[in-house]
Tab-separated table of C-alpha atoms and ligand atoms in Angstrom:
chain	number	residue	atom	x	y	z
A	1	UNK	CA	3.640	11.523	-6.519
A	2	UNK	CA	6.080	9.350	-4.568
A	3	UNK	CA	6.701	8.420	-0.950
A	4	UNK	CA	10.019	10.321	-1.009
A	5	UNK	CA	8.229	13.487	-2.148
A	6	UNK	CA	5.725	13.013	0.697
A	7	UNK	CA	8.509	12.556	3.259
A	8	UNK	CA	10.169	15.738	1.996
A	9	UNK	CA	6.928	17.658	2.343
A	10	UNK	CA	6.413	16.263	5.845
A	11	UNK	CA	9.879	17.417	6.995
A	12	UNK	CA	9.421	20.842	5.394
A	13	UNK	CA	6.033	21.242	7.109
A	14	UNK	CA	7.385	20.217	10.510
A	15	UNK	CA	10.365	22.568	10.147
A	16	UNK	CA	8.340	25.553	8.885
A	17	UNK	CA	4.535	25.776	9.290
A	18	UNK	CA	4.207	23.037	11.945
A	19	UNK	CA	4.676	25.165	15.076
A	20	UNK	CA	2.130	27.778	13.921
A	21	UNK	CA	-0.363	25.164	12.685
A	22	UNK	CA	-2.868	25.346	15.556
A	23	UNK	CA	-3.190	29.145	15.248
A	24	UNK	CA	-2.836	29.512	11.479
A	25	UNK	CA	-4.558	26.455	10.032
A	26	UNK	CA	-7.911	28.154	9.392
A	27	UNK	CA	-6.297	30.935	7.368
A	28	UNK	CA	-6.247	30.427	3.623
A	29	UNK	CA	-3.564	32.638	2.114
A	30	UNK	CA	-4.254	31.411	-1.412
A	31	UNK	CA	-2.179	29.437	-3.898
A	32	UNK	CA	0.594	32.050	-4.240
A	33	UNK	CA	1.659	32.065	-0.576
A	34	UNK	CA	3.151	29.298	1.606
A	35	UNK	CA	0.397	27.021	2.932
A	36	UNK	CA	-0.679	27.222	6.582
A	37	UNK	CA	-1.367	23.464	6.566
A	38	UNK	CA	0.740	20.459	5.599
A	39	UNK	CA	-0.738	19.767	2.115
A	40	UNK	CA	-0.014	16.097	2.816
A	41	UNK	CA	-3.530	14.943	1.914
A	42	UNK	CA	-2.635	13.555	-1.559
A	43	UNK	CA	0.019	11.352	0.129
A	44	UNK	CA	-2.168	10.300	3.063
A	45	UNK	CA	-5.094	9.561	0.766
A	46	UNK	CA	-2.946	6.970	-1.047
A	47	UNK	CA	-1.132	5.931	2.117
A	48	UNK	CA	2.205	6.712	0.538
A	49	UNK	CA	2.609	8.053	4.072
A	50	UNK	CA	0.605	6.351	6.800
A	51	UNK	CA	-1.500	8.256	9.311
A	52	UNK	CA	0.463	6.542	12.087
A	53	UNK	CA	3.854	7.748	10.888
A	54	UNK	CA	2.696	11.309	10.145
A	55	UNK	CA	1.040	11.637	13.575
A	56	UNK	CA	4.136	10.156	15.276
A	57	UNK	CA	6.511	12.449	13.335
A	58	UNK	CA	4.457	15.534	14.259
A	59	UNK	CA	4.410	14.516	17.928
A	60	UNK	CA	8.165	13.845	17.947
A	61	UNK	CA	9.021	17.112	16.193
A	62	UNK	CA	6.588	19.490	17.905
A	63	UNK	CA	5.817	17.804	21.242
A	64	UNK	CA	2.486	16.195	22.114
A	65	UNK	CA	0.761	19.441	23.103
A	66	UNK	CA	1.768	21.477	20.048
A	67	UNK	CA	1.051	18.555	17.729
A	68	UNK	CA	-2.389	17.823	19.250
A	69	UNK	CA	-4.362	19.980	16.837
A	70	UNK	CA	-2.565	18.462	13.840
A	71	UNK	CA	-2.957	14.887	15.078
A	72	UNK	CA	-6.650	15.536	15.680
A	73	UNK	CA	-7.062	16.622	12.050
A	74	UNK	CA	-5.344	13.439	10.888
A	75	UNK	CA	-7.909	11.531	12.950
A	76	UNK	CA	-10.734	13.295	11.072
A	77	UNK	CA	-9.577	11.344	8.062
A	78	UNK	CA	-9.652	8.107	10.076
A	79	UNK	CA	-13.062	9.030	11.486
A	80	UNK	CA	-14.604	9.563	8.061
A	81	UNK	CA	-13.124	6.264	6.829
A	82	UNK	CA	-14.538	4.349	9.788
A	83	UNK	CA	-17.878	6.118	9.522
A	84	UNK	CA	-18.310	5.303	5.836
A	85	UNK	CA	-17.281	1.662	6.415
A	86	UNK	CA	-20.098	1.404	8.953
A	87	UNK	CA	-22.578	3.490	6.890
A	88	UNK	CA	-21.983	2.259	3.343
A	89	UNK	CA	-25.359	3.619	2.211
A	90	UNK	CA	-23.884	7.123	2.453
A	91	UNK	CA	-21.628	6.126	-0.469
A	92	UNK	CA	-24.000	3.951	-2.493
A	93	UNK	CA	-26.807	6.523	-2.256
A	94	UNK	CA	-24.388	9.295	-3.202
A	95	UNK	CA	-23.293	7.349	-6.299
A	96	UNK	CA	-26.843	6.795	-7.529
A	97	UNK	CA	-28.035	10.310	-6.605
A	98	UNK	CA	-25.023	11.887	-8.352
A	99	UNK	CA	-25.875	9.891	-11.493
A	100	UNK	CA	-29.521	11.110	-11.249
A	101	UNK	CA	-28.387	14.703	-10.823
A	102	UNK	CA	-26.002	14.451	-13.796
A	103	UNK	CA	-28.961	13.194	-15.872
A	104	UNK	CA	-30.975	16.257	-14.751
A	105	UNK	CA	-28.239	18.489	-16.175
A	106	UNK	CA	-29.016	17.115	-19.624
A	107	UNK	CA	-32.749	17.802	-19.381
A	108	UNK	CA	-32.957	21.000	-17.286
A	109	UNK	CA	-31.314	24.001	-19.003
A	110	UNK	CA	-31.731	26.339	-15.985
A	111	UNK	CA	-29.935	23.915	-13.660
A	112	UNK	CA	-27.296	23.288	-16.317
A	113	UNK	CA	-26.568	27.015	-16.719
A	114	UNK	CA	-26.071	27.550	-12.977
A	115	UNK	CA	-23.930	24.399	-12.731
A	116	UNK	CA	-21.756	25.386	-15.691
A	117	UNK	CA	-21.167	28.861	-14.294
A	118	UNK	CA	-20.247	27.369	-10.910
A	119	UNK	CA	-17.690	24.853	-12.179
A	120	UNK	CA	-16.191	27.400	-14.596
A	121	UNK	CA	-15.888	30.024	-11.828
A	122	UNK	CA	-18.231	32.486	-13.568
A	123	UNK	CA	-20.889	33.079	-10.887
A	124	UNK	CA	-19.699	36.591	-10.011
A	125	UNK	CA	-19.337	35.528	-6.341
A	126	UNK	CA	-15.971	36.753	-5.075
A	127	UNK	CA	-13.949	33.903	-3.615
A	128	UNK	CA	-16.136	31.141	-4.983
A	129	UNK	CA	-15.027	31.819	-8.566
A	130	UNK	CA	-11.358	31.878	-7.546
A	131	UNK	CA	-11.684	28.559	-5.667
A	132	UNK	CA	-13.354	26.898	-8.673
A	133	UNK	CA	-10.418	28.099	-10.798
A	134	UNK	CA	-7.783	27.026	-8.232
A	135	UNK	CA	-9.323	23.566	-7.930
A	136	UNK	CA	-9.288	23.048	-11.692
A	137	UNK	CA	-5.753	24.493	-12.018
A	138	UNK	CA	-4.069	22.745	-9.075
A	139	UNK	CA	-6.249	19.853	-7.849
A	140	UNK	CA	-6.175	21.146	-4.270
A	141	UNK	CA	-8.016	23.613	-2.006
A	142	UNK	CA	-7.480	24.676	1.599
A	143	UNK	CA	-9.984	23.091	4.013
A	144	UNK	CA	-11.699	26.386	4.812
A	145	UNK	CA	-12.076	27.177	1.089
A	146	UNK	CA	-13.678	23.717	0.626
A	147	UNK	CA	-16.153	24.509	3.421
A	148	UNK	CA	-17.033	27.957	2.025
A	149	UNK	CA	-17.244	26.612	-1.521
A	150	UNK	CA	-19.538	23.723	-0.579
A	151	UNK	CA	-21.781	25.956	1.540
A	152	UNK	CA	-22.167	28.571	-1.220
A	153	UNK	CA	-22.766	25.777	-3.763
A	154	UNK	CA	-25.589	24.294	-1.711
A	155	UNK	CA	-27.227	27.287	-0.036
A	156	UNK	CA	-26.561	30.335	-2.237
A	157	UNK	CA	-26.429	28.747	-5.697
A	158	UNK	CA	-28.944	26.076	-4.616
A	159	UNK	CA	-27.177	23.386	-6.597
A	160	UNK	CA	-27.512	19.703	-5.593
A	161	UNK	CA	-24.751	18.788	-3.113
A	162	UNK	CA	-24.118	15.531	-4.994
A	163	UNK	CA	-22.987	17.474	-8.083
A	164	UNK	CA	-20.589	19.492	-5.937
A	165	UNK	CA	-19.149	16.351	-4.346
A	166	UNK	CA	-18.799	14.865	-7.836
A	167	UNK	CA	-16.992	18.011	-9.077
A	168	UNK	CA	-14.564	17.781	-6.123
A	169	UNK	CA	-13.964	14.039	-6.560
A	170	UNK	CA	-13.064	14.502	-10.230
A	171	UNK	CA	-10.523	17.255	-9.539
A	172	UNK	CA	-9.057	16.799	-6.061
A	173	UNK	CA	-5.636	15.158	-5.897
A	174	UNK	CA	-6.730	13.873	-2.492
A	175	UNK	CA	-10.256	12.992	-3.708
A	176	UNK	CA	-11.510	10.417	-1.241
A	177	UNK	CA	-14.922	8.696	-1.060
A	178	UNK	CA	-15.167	9.012	2.733
A	179	UNK	CA	-13.741	12.492	3.459
A	180	UNK	CA	-15.381	14.043	0.410
A	181	UNK	CA	-18.867	12.522	0.628
A	182	UNK	CA	-19.181	12.922	4.381
A	183	UNK	CA	-17.770	16.476	4.376
A	184	UNK	CA	-20.329	17.524	1.756
A	185	UNK	CA	-23.036	15.842	3.820
A	186	UNK	CA	-21.723	17.661	6.903
A	187	UNK	CA	-21.815	21.083	5.167
A	188	UNK	CA	-25.374	20.325	3.983
A	189	UNK	CA	-26.529	19.548	7.542
A	190	UNK	CA	-27.075	15.851	6.795
A	191	UNK	CA	-24.119	14.346	8.676
A	192	UNK	CA	-24.647	16.303	11.898
A	193	UNK	CA	-28.367	16.460	11.251
A	194	UNK	CA	-29.892	19.906	11.225
A	195	UNK	CA	-26.546	21.711	11.624
A	196	UNK	CA	-25.364	22.995	8.232
A	197	UNK	CA	-22.110	24.866	7.778
A	198	UNK	CA	-22.995	28.465	6.966
A	199	UNK	CA	-20.455	30.417	4.884
A	200	UNK	CA	-20.436	34.041	6.064
A	201	UNK	CA	-18.823	36.975	4.235
A	202	UNK	CA	-17.199	38.296	7.425
A	203	UNK	CA	-15.571	34.917	8.109
A	204	UNK	CA	-14.338	34.672	4.507
A	205	UNK	CA	-12.835	38.187	4.636
A	206	UNK	CA	-11.115	37.432	7.919
A	207	UNK	CA	-9.644	34.032	7.049
A	208	UNK	CA	-8.595	34.998	3.515
A	209	UNK	CA	-6.871	38.095	4.964
A	210	UNK	CA	-9.194	40.348	2.917
A	211	UNK	CA	-8.414	38.698	-0.413
A	212	UNK	CA	-12.121	37.872	-0.841
A	213	UNK	CA	-15.288	39.757	0.094
A	214	UNK	CA	-18.330	38.019	-1.375
A	215	UNK	CA	-21.741	39.693	-1.549
A	216	UNK	CA	-25.199	38.127	-1.678
A	217	UNK	CA	-24.543	34.930	0.303
A	218	UNK	CA	-27.463	33.181	1.968
A	219	UNK	CA	-25.985	33.299	5.469
A	220	UNK	CA	-28.910	31.773	7.334
A	221	UNK	CA	-30.139	28.830	5.293
A	222	UNK	CA	-32.157	25.844	6.481
A	223	UNK	CA	-30.294	22.538	6.489
A	224	UNK	CA	-31.052	19.960	3.826
A	225	UNK	CA	-33.122	17.000	4.985
A	226	UNK	CA	-33.446	13.347	3.987
A	227	UNK	CA	-36.147	10.839	4.851
A	228	UNK	CA	-33.768	8.289	6.392
A	229	UNK	CA	-30.115	8.731	7.390
A	230	UNK	CA	-27.770	6.006	6.106
A	231	UNK	CA	-28.170	2.871	8.234
A	232	UNK	CA	-25.339	1.702	10.487
A	233	UNK	CA	-24.000	-1.781	9.718
A	234	UNK	CA	-21.387	-3.843	11.586
A	235	UNK	CA	-17.806	-3.392	10.433
A	236	UNK	CA	-16.980	-6.181	8.003
A	237	UNK	CA	-14.301	-8.447	9.500
A	238	UNK	CA	-10.830	-8.438	7.972
A	239	UNK	CA	-8.794	-11.532	7.021
A	240	UNK	CA	-5.450	-12.730	8.334
A	241	UNK	CA	-2.562	-13.476	5.987
A	242	UNK	CA	-1.767	-17.194	5.795
A	243	UNK	CA	1.723	-18.403	6.675
A	244	UNK	CA	3.920	-19.224	3.690
A	245	UNK	CA	4.131	-17.783	0.167
A	246	UNK	CA	1.480	-15.287	-0.974
A	247	UNK	CA	0.881	-12.875	-3.853
A	248	UNK	CA	0.442	-9.233	-2.795
A	249	UNK	CA	-1.933	-7.004	-4.734
A	250	UNK	CA	-1.433	-3.249	-4.230
A	251	UNK	CA	-4.082	-0.588	-4.866
A	252	UNK	CA	-4.123	3.199	-4.527
A	253	UNK	CA	-5.845	3.222	-1.125
A	254	UNK	CA	-2.796	1.776	0.614
A	255	UNK	CA	0.640	2.183	-0.926
A	256	UNK	CA	2.988	1.475	1.969
A	257	UNK	CA	3.430	-2.282	1.579
A	258	UNK	CA	6.546	-2.233	3.772
A	259	UNK	CA	4.377	-1.787	6.887
A	260	UNK	CA	1.468	-4.081	5.984
A	261	UNK	CA	0.683	-6.621	8.724
A	262	UNK	CA	1.545	-9.724	6.672
A	263	UNK	CA	2.447	-11.816	9.739
A	264	UNK	CA	4.049	-15.120	8.777
A	265	UNK	CA	3.318	-14.726	5.049
A	266	UNK	CA	6.190	-14.520	2.573
A	267	UNK	CA	5.418	-12.231	-0.349
A	268	UNK	CA	6.535	-14.075	-3.482
A	269	UNK	CA	4.675	-12.125	-6.181
A	270	UNK	CA	3.477	-8.527	-6.463
A	271	UNK	CA	1.076	-6.716	-8.715
A	272	UNK	CA	-0.933	-3.485	-8.693
A	273	UNK	CA	-4.549	-2.599	-9.440
A	274	UNK	CA	-5.426	0.922	-10.619
A	275	UNK	CA	-9.058	2.007	-10.108
A	276	UNK	CA	-10.372	5.579	-10.161
A	277	UNK	CA	-13.612	7.366	-9.349
A	278	UNK	CA	-15.684	8.151	-12.433
A	279	UNK	CA	-14.476	11.026	-14.601
A	280	UNK	CA	-11.328	11.956	-12.671
A	281	UNK	CA	-8.946	14.380	-14.392
A	282	UNK	CA	-5.728	13.349	-16.102
A	283	UNK	CA	-3.874	14.966	-13.192
A	284	UNK	CA	-5.544	12.577	-10.726
A	285	UNK	CA	-4.964	9.584	-13.022
A	286	UNK	CA	-1.314	10.569	-13.396
A	287	UNK	CA	-0.863	10.928	-9.638
A	288	UNK	CA	-2.465	7.524	-9.011
A	289	UNK	CA	-0.310	5.879	-11.679
A	290	UNK	CA	2.921	7.424	-10.388
A	291	UNK	CA	2.079	6.549	-6.780
A	292	UNK	CA	1.308	2.929	-7.669
A	293	UNK	CA	4.520	2.628	-9.722
A	294	UNK	CA	6.515	4.024	-6.788
A	295	UNK	CA	4.912	1.544	-4.361
A	296	UNK	CA	5.475	-1.406	-6.706
A	297	UNK	CA	9.170	-0.515	-7.015
A	298	UNK	CA	9.504	-0.227	-3.227
A	299	UNK	CA	7.597	-3.486	-2.697
A	300	UNK	CA	9.835	-5.278	-5.217
A	301	UNK	CA	12.952	-4.096	-3.360
A	302	UNK	CA	11.463	-4.811	0.078
A	303	UNK	CA	10.154	-8.318	-0.632
A	304	UNK	CA	12.827	-9.254	-3.179
A	305	UNK	CA	10.544	-10.152	-6.096
A	306	UNK	CA	9.611	-8.516	-9.409
A	307	UNK	CA	6.250	-6.762	-9.912
A	308	UNK	CA	4.014	-8.496	-12.484
A	309	UNK	CA	1.343	-6.793	-14.649
A	310	UNK	CA	-2.159	-7.241	-13.233
A	311	UNK	CA	-3.911	-9.756	-15.488
A	312	UNK	CA	-5.570	-13.146	-15.182
A	313	UNK	CA	-3.229	-15.711	-13.693
A	314	UNK	CA	-0.637	-13.174	-12.413
A	315	UNK	CA	-0.691	-14.776	-8.942
A	316	UNK	CA	-0.343	-18.387	-10.168
A	317	UNK	CA	-1.875	-20.599	-7.507
A	318	UNK	CA	-0.742	-18.439	-4.572
A	319	UNK	CA	-3.327	-16.937	-2.208
A	320	UNK	CA	-3.731	-13.196	-2.954
A	321	UNK	CA	-3.480	-10.791	-0.029
A	322	UNK	CA	-4.190	-7.078	-0.166
A	323	UNK	CA	-4.476	-4.128	2.193
A	324	UNK	CA	-8.059	-3.476	3.243
A	325	UNK	CA	-9.586	-1.129	0.664
A	326	UNK	CA	-12.227	1.086	2.272
A	327	UNK	CA	-15.422	1.662	0.318
A	328	UNK	CA	-14.686	3.199	-3.081
A	329	UNK	CA	-13.308	2.375	-6.527
A	330	UNK	CA	-10.446	0.107	-5.347
A	331	UNK	CA	-12.733	-1.957	-3.097
A	332	UNK	CA	-15.209	-2.331	-5.967
A	333	UNK	CA	-12.500	-3.468	-8.413
A	334	UNK	CA	-10.595	-5.949	-6.193
A	335	UNK	CA	-11.025	-9.632	-7.074
A	336	UNK	CA	-13.572	-11.151	-4.663
A	337	UNK	CA	-11.289	-13.898	-3.337
A	338	UNK	CA	-8.516	-11.591	-2.009
A	339	UNK	CA	-7.590	-11.848	1.664
A	340	UNK	CA	-7.986	-8.306	3.021
A	341	UNK	CA	-5.638	-7.206	5.810
A	342	UNK	CA	-6.585	-4.363	8.126
A	343	UNK	CA	-3.968	-2.200	9.762
A	344	UNK	CA	-3.968	-1.854	13.539
A	345	UNK	CA	-4.609	1.897	13.204
A	346	UNK	CA	-7.925	1.266	11.433
A	347	UNK	CA	-8.868	-1.791	13.501
A	348	UNK	CA	-8.610	0.225	16.735
A	349	UNK	CA	-10.132	3.492	15.506
A	350	UNK	CA	-12.944	2.523	13.142
A	351	UNK	CA	-15.195	0.940	15.809
A	352	UNK	CA	-15.143	4.364	17.538
A	353	UNK	CA	-16.300	6.178	14.393
A	354	UNK	CA	-19.887	5.003	14.175
A	355	UNK	CA	-21.459	8.241	15.519
A	356	UNK	CA	-19.899	11.718	15.923
A	357	UNK	CA	-16.162	12.558	15.912
A	358	UNK	CA	-15.874	13.236	19.625
A	359	UNK	CA	-15.874	9.632	20.803
A	360	UNK	CA	-12.852	8.992	18.601
A	361	UNK	CA	-11.255	12.300	19.584
A	362	UNK	CA	-11.413	11.385	23.281
A	363	UNK	CA	-9.599	8.132	22.525
A	364	UNK	CA	-6.705	9.792	20.611
A	365	UNK	CA	-4.181	9.654	23.513
A	366	UNK	CA	-4.851	5.910	23.978
A	367	UNK	CA	-4.749	5.256	20.243
A	368	UNK	CA	-1.469	7.144	19.892
A	369	UNK	CA	0.023	5.254	22.842
A	370	UNK	CA	-1.040	1.961	21.225
B	401	LIG	C1	-16.435	19.782	1.224
B	401	LIG	C2	-15.138	19.123	1.652
B	401	LIG	C3	-14.604	18.091	0.878
B	401	LIG	C4	-13.421	17.447	1.275
B	401	LIG	N1	-12.915	16.435	0.499
B	401	LIG	C5	-11.791	15.789	0.890
B	401	LIG	C6	-11.259	14.718	0.122
B	401	LIG	O1	-11.820	14.323	-0.902
B	401	LIG	N2	-10.110	14.124	0.554
B	401	LIG	C7	-9.477	14.529	1.697
B	401	LIG	O2	-8.422	13.960	2.037
B	401	LIG	N3	-9.970	15.518	2.455
B	401	LIG	C8	-11.102	16.163	2.088
B	401	LIG	N4	-11.589	17.189	2.861
B	401	LIG	C9	-10.944	17.453	4.170
B	401	LIG	C10	-9.854	18.533	4.180
B	401	LIG	O3	-10.291	19.684	3.517
B	401	LIG	C11	-8.527	18.072	3.567
B	401	LIG	O4	-8.159	16.814	4.092
B	401	LIG	C12	-7.423	19.069	3.918
B	401	LIG	O5	-7.763	20.345	3.411
B	401	LIG	C13	-6.120	18.598	3.335
B	401	LIG	O6	-5.135	19.593	3.496
B	401	LIG	P1	-3.838	19.343	4.348
B	401	LIG	O7	-3.196	18.064	3.960
B	401	LIG	O8	-3.003	20.573	4.258
B	401	LIG	O9	-4.450	19.204	5.793
B	401	LIG	P2	-3.794	19.391	7.229
B	401	LIG	O10	-4.573	20.448	7.925
B	401	LIG	O11	-2.342	19.569	7.158
B	401	LIG	O12	-4.180	18.030	7.959
B	401	LIG	C14	-3.371	16.848	7.920
B	401	LIG	C15	-4.150	15.698	7.353
B	401	LIG	O13	-5.283	15.415	8.143
B	401	LIG	C16	-6.375	15.022	7.317
B	401	LIG	N5	-7.440	16.032	7.459
B	401	LIG	C17	-7.310	17.330	7.808
B	401	LIG	N6	-8.515	17.931	7.886
B	401	LIG	C18	-9.420	16.996	7.565
B	401	LIG	C19	-10.832	16.987	7.471
B	401	LIG	N7	-11.573	18.071	7.742
B	401	LIG	N8	-11.447	15.850	7.089
B	401	LIG	C20	-10.738	14.739	6.841
B	401	LIG	N9	-9.393	14.664	6.925
B	401	LIG	C21	-8.745	15.779	7.282
B	401	LIG	C22	-5.870	14.999	5.887
B	401	LIG	O14	-5.462	13.698	5.562
B	401	LIG	C23	-4.692	15.959	5.959
B	401	LIG	O15	-3.718	15.710	4.992
B	401	LIG	C24	-12.766	17.849	2.476
B	401	LIG	C25	-13.317	18.889	3.232
B	401	LIG	C26	-14.478	19.526	2.825
B	401	LIG	C27	-15.045	20.652	3.688
């Protein structure tokens, strides 16, 4: 998992699937056929590639009109990030509810049996079982498969959504606190309240090109409900980098140090912090480790200083700066006295992400021009 590999994938996507993206992106041809989407999410999740450069490359290669649907999808990622930053309870509640639901698995054999069949792909539901297997085997699923899977998990198997989100977060190579938690909440009818995503057999047949034809789905379920939606809080302000020498701490939420807004600071030391969500697979750990190593090597070349192991005293008496880590394992593990720098992309977009997506969507032309 390196930036070069991400750049290669980006060029291949723009040369091949890019022009057909708007028409083909909802079709899931399965793991044995070329993808209809870019499969750049593991790189974007770690910011080995930035949203800004991917959106700009798509616009330059395809033209603004043809790239619009792709750029809008990239902004879904930004939207979820901004929304979670301003609704942190969606994450903290998820963490504690997922722990409660995992405890239930130990004490409720009926729930445990259904859960174990679901994660092992042994429910007998066509499609669902294949997606459970693909996720475990590859660490990735097409967006439509994620929607169908989550909907069947919640409404047909009647499993707690938090356990599904936890299963995804452990396995997905792009596993992301904001996109994952809020997408599961959206499927459940909690994010857009009262409007669940309903998986329908006809839709699955059509968009898997008849590879899957599930029977017995609950196609007209009631949405889940919660007493209080997560409260909105003001966006926490970012810091500015001081002028003069600083120590730069990298983490897996932002691994393009070359484009960090360090202003008049001079990076004199570098280190990297590795933090994962609970229980992630070795594949995810490996990808995080490789991505961080790649970014440290690039940062060392770019700033002209060696990377030091992350341990007490690594920064000497220099102020430590870091890229803003959105809510999640990196943010929780960062030393409290770091100066946290926010990229322009996030600073402009996140204030527009407090409610639904469409406010941000309307601003995309202005944001892209900026
Ligand atoms: C239940 C569920 C859980 C999800 N969990 C995650 C997750 O943990 N991490 C994650 O990155 N995405 C998640 N998604 C969103 C989406 O499925 C993936 O981002 C997308 O499938 C990645 O494939 P791609 O790179 O080929 O996307 P493309 O279609 O090529 O889109 C380009 C980029 O835009 C962003 N993007 C596209 N669609 C979405 C979307 N619906 N929401 C947010 N960002 C999007 C991604 O960064 C993606 O790489 C989830 C969706 C659902 C329904």
